[in-house]
Amino acid sequence: MMEKKKYPVIFSGHGSPMIALEHNSITEGMARAGQDVLEQYGRPRAILMVSAHWYTHGTFVQSSPEPRQVYDMYGFPKELYEVKYPARGDIALTQAVQAALGEKVRVNDDWGIDHGAWTVLVHMFPQADIPVVQLSVDGDIPYAEEYEIGRKLAALRAEGYLIVGSGNVVHNLRAVEWENKGGSPATLRFNDYIADAVLKGDTDKVIGFSSHPDAAYAVPTPDHFLPLLVCLGAAEGDKATVFNKVCNLGSMAMTGFVWE
């Protein structure tokens, strides 16, 4: 099949790190999103990964040719720490990010490919044969600037790069209901609100998420929501489709989007 010229943008919920070991409707949704990219666009030159778990003061990008896999979670079964995702880096993508963002971004190789990234990528692109470069989420800038970072990165899509964000539309660890296989009423309301805004292209609603009555519950800290804003900016108004519109553990939304 002929490759299309511009790669899509993907945002995926990741939830519990145990998703890396699971095989269910959610992981099938991730796998389909990755397979669709390969079938419709061809293999990307590299993936620019925006993970909620590299939450920083300032904006940073990786340059390591062999970024380490970070097991940044504690108290999980031994099998989870044995999951390997040996993606290599891509200096050309690092340099492209630097060119796009200018002085707003600095190189930092202290981190690596964290579980926000590899728990999703192990399902989307299980061969680990596409280079991965992580971009951090800057916790110090206004939400509208997160969106603008995405807009500045949008041109990378036409250069053969896939932009992937990983976080959660709703992520409240303190309100987790371990026996709840679905979402709480507040989770469902907020998830529906954001999903509807994304699908309608109502960018202002997504950036202004904190005005929603359930925002303090759904997004008690912004780290897991902000990758969505970067993705929204990189999408440049392209049409979104939704996958994995699933809520679980009471206070988690696994909703994902593809813009193309």
Short mmCIF file of C-alpha atoms in Angstrom, two decimals:
data_model
loop_
_atom_site.label_atom_id
_atom_site.label_comp_id
_atom_site.label_asym_id
_atom_site.label_seq_id
_atom_site.Cartn_x
_atom_site.Cartn_y
_atom_site.Cartn_z
CA MET A 1 0.00 0.00 0.00
CA MET A 2 1.28 3.47 -0.86
CA GLU A 3 2.51 5.41 2.15
CA LYS A 4 0.65 8.59 3.01
CA LYS A 5 2.67 11.76 3.30
CA LYS A 6 1.93 12.88 6.85
CA TYR A 7 1.93 10.60 9.88
CA PRO A 8 -0.95 10.70 12.35
CA VAL A 9 -0.77 11.68 16.01
CA ILE A 10 -1.75 9.21 18.73
CA PHE A 11 -2.67 9.75 22.36
CA SER A 12 -3.18 6.66 24.53
CA GLY A 13 -4.25 6.11 28.09
CA HIS A 14 -1.87 3.81 29.95
CA GLY A 15 -3.25 3.41 33.50
CA SER A 16 -1.65 0.68 35.59
CA PRO A 17 1.79 -0.52 34.44
CA MET A 18 0.34 -4.05 34.49
CA ILE A 19 -1.21 -3.21 31.12
CA ALA A 20 2.15 -4.24 29.65
CA LEU A 21 1.44 -7.87 30.60
CA GLU A 22 -2.26 -7.90 29.83
CA HIS A 23 -4.09 -9.04 26.72
CA ASN A 24 -7.59 -7.62 26.67
CA SER A 25 -9.81 -5.23 24.72
CA ILE A 26 -7.70 -2.25 25.80
CA THR A 27 -4.39 -3.74 24.65
CA GLU A 28 -6.11 -4.87 21.45
CA GLY A 29 -7.10 -1.25 20.85
CA MET A 30 -3.49 -0.16 21.29
CA ALA A 31 -2.31 -2.90 18.94
CA ARG A 32 -4.82 -1.87 16.28
CA ALA A 33 -3.72 1.76 16.49
CA GLY A 34 -0.11 0.73 15.88
CA GLN A 35 -0.98 -1.73 13.13
CA ASP A 36 -3.08 0.88 11.34
CA VAL A 37 -0.07 3.20 11.24
CA LEU A 38 2.14 0.52 9.71
CA GLU A 39 -0.46 -0.55 7.16
CA GLN A 40 -1.63 2.90 6.10
CA TYR A 41 1.53 4.98 6.41
CA GLY A 42 4.46 2.57 6.53
CA ARG A 43 6.99 2.32 9.31
CA PRO A 44 7.90 5.72 10.81
CA ARG A 45 11.51 6.90 10.85
CA ALA A 46 11.15 7.27 14.63
CA ILE A 47 8.59 7.95 17.35
CA LEU A 48 8.53 11.14 19.40
CA MET A 49 7.07 9.98 22.70
CA VAL A 50 5.51 12.41 25.18
CA SER A 51 5.05 10.50 28.45
CA ALA A 52 3.34 11.75 31.59
CA HIS A 53 6.10 10.10 33.61
CA TRP A 54 8.86 12.44 32.45
CA TYR A 55 7.39 15.46 34.23
CA THR A 56 9.99 18.18 34.53
CA HIS A 57 10.84 21.80 35.28
CA GLY A 58 11.58 22.88 31.72
CA THR A 59 11.26 21.04 28.42
CA PHE A 60 13.80 18.34 27.62
CA VAL A 61 14.49 15.91 24.79
CA GLN A 62 16.64 12.80 24.75
CA SER A 63 19.64 12.26 22.51
CA SER A 64 21.01 8.89 23.67
CA PRO A 65 21.53 6.34 20.87
CA GLU A 66 20.56 3.60 23.33
CA PRO A 67 18.19 5.07 25.94
CA ARG A 68 17.81 2.90 29.02
CA GLN A 69 14.46 1.37 29.89
CA VAL A 70 13.20 2.95 33.11
CA TYR A 71 11.21 0.81 35.54
CA ASP A 72 9.77 3.80 37.34
CA MET A 73 7.17 1.92 39.38
CA TYR A 74 7.31 0.02 42.63
CA GLY A 75 5.72 -3.00 44.25
CA PHE A 76 4.60 -4.83 41.12
CA PRO A 77 5.17 -8.51 40.24
CA LYS A 78 8.61 -9.61 39.12
CA GLU A 79 7.32 -10.36 35.62
CA LEU A 80 6.67 -6.69 34.99
CA TYR A 81 10.32 -5.80 35.60
CA GLU A 82 11.31 -8.47 33.09
CA VAL A 83 9.43 -6.81 30.21
CA LYS A 84 12.01 -5.56 27.72
CA TYR A 85 11.50 -2.85 25.12
CA PRO A 86 14.98 -2.22 23.68
CA ALA A 87 14.21 0.74 21.45
CA ARG A 88 17.17 2.71 20.21
CA GLY A 89 17.29 6.50 19.99
CA ASP A 90 17.42 8.71 16.91
CA ILE A 91 19.69 11.74 16.87
CA ALA A 92 18.07 13.09 13.71
CA LEU A 93 14.73 13.32 15.52
CA THR A 94 16.40 14.91 18.55
CA GLN A 95 17.89 17.57 16.27
CA ALA A 96 14.56 18.09 14.51
CA VAL A 97 12.88 18.72 17.88
CA GLN A 98 15.62 21.19 18.78
CA ALA A 99 15.15 22.98 15.48
CA ALA A 100 11.38 23.15 16.01
CA LEU A 101 11.43 24.32 19.63
CA GLY A 102 14.63 26.35 19.69
CA GLU A 103 15.76 27.64 23.08
CA LYS A 104 12.65 26.24 24.78
CA VAL A 105 14.12 22.72 24.75
CA ARG A 106 17.35 21.27 26.13
CA VAL A 107 18.94 17.84 25.78
CA ASN A 108 18.77 15.64 28.90
CA ASP A 109 19.74 11.97 28.91
CA ASP A 110 19.35 11.37 32.67
CA TRP A 111 16.00 9.67 32.09
CA GLY A 112 15.09 7.04 29.48
CA ILE A 113 12.11 5.16 28.07
CA ASP A 114 9.76 5.08 31.07
CA HIS A 115 6.73 2.93 31.78
CA GLY A 116 4.36 5.53 30.42
CA ALA A 117 6.03 4.85 27.08
CA TRP A 118 6.99 1.18 27.00
CA THR A 119 3.77 -0.22 28.49
CA VAL A 120 1.95 1.29 25.50
CA LEU A 121 4.59 0.73 22.81
CA VAL A 122 4.99 -2.95 23.69
CA HIS A 123 1.45 -3.38 22.33
CA MET A 124 1.46 -0.79 19.53
CA PHE A 125 4.84 -1.70 18.07
CA PRO A 126 5.91 -4.95 19.76
CA GLN A 127 8.97 -5.48 17.57
CA ALA A 128 10.69 -2.46 19.18
CA ASP A 129 12.26 -1.81 15.79
CA ILE A 130 11.25 1.86 15.54
CA PRO A 131 13.58 4.32 17.29
CA VAL A 132 12.05 6.25 20.20
CA VAL A 133 12.94 9.70 21.50
CA GLN A 134 11.16 11.00 24.59
CA LEU A 135 10.11 14.61 25.10
CA SER A 136 9.39 15.70 28.65
CA VAL A 137 6.22 17.34 29.92
CA ASP A 138 7.00 20.79 31.31
CA GLY A 139 5.13 21.29 34.58
CA ASP A 140 5.95 24.99 34.79
CA ILE A 141 4.25 26.49 31.74
CA PRO A 142 0.61 27.47 31.09
CA TYR A 143 -1.59 24.82 29.53
CA ALA A 144 -1.92 26.86 26.34
CA GLU A 145 1.87 26.70 25.93
CA GLU A 146 1.79 22.90 26.09
CA TYR A 147 -0.57 23.06 23.12
CA GLU A 148 1.78 25.49 21.34
CA ILE A 149 4.69 23.09 21.80
CA GLY A 150 2.64 20.52 19.94
CA ARG A 151 1.90 22.99 17.16
CA LYS A 152 5.60 23.68 16.72
CA LEU A 153 6.28 19.95 16.45
CA ALA A 154 3.51 19.31 13.92
CA ALA A 155 5.83 19.66 10.91
CA LEU A 156 7.73 16.55 12.05
CA ARG A 157 4.80 14.46 10.89
CA ALA A 158 5.57 15.23 7.25
CA GLU A 159 9.21 14.29 7.81
CA GLY A 160 8.39 10.67 8.63
CA TYR A 161 7.98 10.92 12.40
CA LEU A 162 5.10 9.62 14.51
CA ILE A 163 4.10 11.66 17.56
CA VAL A 164 2.66 9.61 20.42
CA GLY A 165 1.41 10.88 23.78
CA SER A 166 0.80 8.68 26.81
CA GLY A 167 -1.15 9.72 29.89
CA ASN A 168 -4.78 9.61 31.02
CA VAL A 169 -7.78 11.85 30.52
CA VAL A 170 -8.75 10.94 34.10
CA HIS A 171 -6.03 9.87 36.54
CA ASN A 172 -6.66 10.03 40.28
CA LEU A 173 -4.61 7.47 42.21
CA ARG A 174 -6.02 8.54 45.58
CA ALA A 175 -9.56 7.77 44.43
CA VAL A 176 -8.86 4.36 42.86
CA GLU A 177 -11.62 1.81 43.47
CA TRP A 178 -9.85 -1.53 43.05
CA GLU A 179 -13.07 -3.53 42.82
CA ASN A 180 -14.67 -1.19 40.29
CA LYS A 181 -14.26 -2.48 36.73
CA GLY A 182 -15.80 0.71 35.39
CA GLY A 183 -15.60 4.42 36.09
CA SER A 184 -17.11 6.55 38.82
CA PRO A 185 -19.83 9.03 37.81
CA ALA A 186 -17.30 11.91 37.91
CA THR A 187 -14.84 9.97 35.75
CA LEU A 188 -17.51 9.17 33.18
CA ARG A 189 -18.74 12.76 33.05
CA PHE A 190 -15.28 14.26 32.60
CA ASN A 191 -14.13 11.62 30.13
CA ASP A 192 -17.25 12.14 28.00
CA TYR A 193 -16.75 15.91 28.12
CA ILE A 194 -13.13 15.76 26.96
CA ALA A 195 -13.75 13.06 24.36
CA ASP A 196 -16.63 15.07 22.89
CA ALA A 197 -14.48 18.22 22.76
CA VAL A 198 -11.59 16.41 21.07
CA LEU A 199 -13.86 14.79 18.48
CA LYS A 200 -15.53 18.13 17.73
CA GLY A 201 -12.19 19.93 17.51
CA ASP A 202 -13.11 22.23 20.40
CA THR A 203 -9.55 22.98 21.41
CA ASP A 204 -10.44 25.70 23.90
CA LYS A 205 -12.51 23.26 25.98
CA VAL A 206 -9.64 20.78 26.17
CA ILE A 207 -7.06 23.43 27.08
CA GLY A 208 -9.51 24.93 29.57
CA PHE A 209 -10.35 21.55 31.13
CA SER A 210 -9.92 22.95 34.65
CA SER A 211 -13.21 24.85 34.32
CA HIS A 212 -15.18 21.59 34.32
CA PRO A 213 -16.93 20.86 37.65
CA ASP A 214 -15.23 17.45 37.92
CA ALA A 215 -11.74 18.66 36.96
CA ALA A 216 -10.32 18.66 40.50
CA TYR A 217 -11.29 15.02 40.84
CA ALA A 218 -10.36 13.93 37.31
CA VAL A 219 -7.07 15.84 37.06
CA PRO A 220 -5.79 16.40 40.61
CA THR A 221 -2.31 16.88 39.11
CA PRO A 222 -1.87 17.81 35.45
CA ASP A 223 0.99 15.46 34.54
CA HIS A 224 -1.15 12.74 32.93
CA PHE A 225 -3.42 15.18 31.09
CA LEU A 226 -0.77 17.40 29.52
CA PRO A 227 0.48 14.94 26.88
CA LEU A 228 -3.02 15.21 25.40
CA LEU A 229 -2.53 18.96 24.92
CA VAL A 230 0.79 18.43 23.12
CA CYS A 231 -0.86 15.87 20.86
CA LEU A 232 -3.80 18.18 20.21
CA GLY A 233 -1.42 20.91 19.10
CA ALA A 234 0.55 18.55 16.86
CA ALA A 235 -2.71 17.40 15.26
CA GLU A 236 -3.21 20.86 13.72
CA GLY A 237 -6.96 20.49 13.56
CA ASP A 238 -6.96 17.08 11.88
CA LYS A 239 -10.01 14.91 12.45
CA ALA A 240 -9.87 12.73 15.56
CA THR A 241 -11.21 9.24 16.09
CA VAL A 242 -11.44 7.61 19.50
CA PHE A 243 -10.26 4.21 20.66
CA ASN A 244 -10.35 2.52 24.06
CA LYS A 245 -13.09 4.79 25.40
CA VAL A 246 -12.97 2.76 28.60
CA CYS A 247 -12.92 3.81 32.25
CA ASN A 248 -11.75 1.48 35.00
CA LEU A 249 -10.63 1.34 38.63
CA GLY A 250 -13.20 4.04 39.31
CA SER A 251 -10.87 6.96 38.69
CA MET A 252 -9.00 6.06 35.48
CA ALA A 253 -9.89 6.77 31.85
CA MET A 254 -8.01 4.72 29.24
CA THR A 255 -9.39 6.76 26.33
CA GLY A 256 -7.15 7.17 23.31
CA PHE A 257 -7.32 9.28 20.15
CA VAL A 258 -5.84 9.15 16.67
CA TRP A 259 -5.71 12.32 14.56
CA GLU A 260 -5.18 11.99 10.81
#
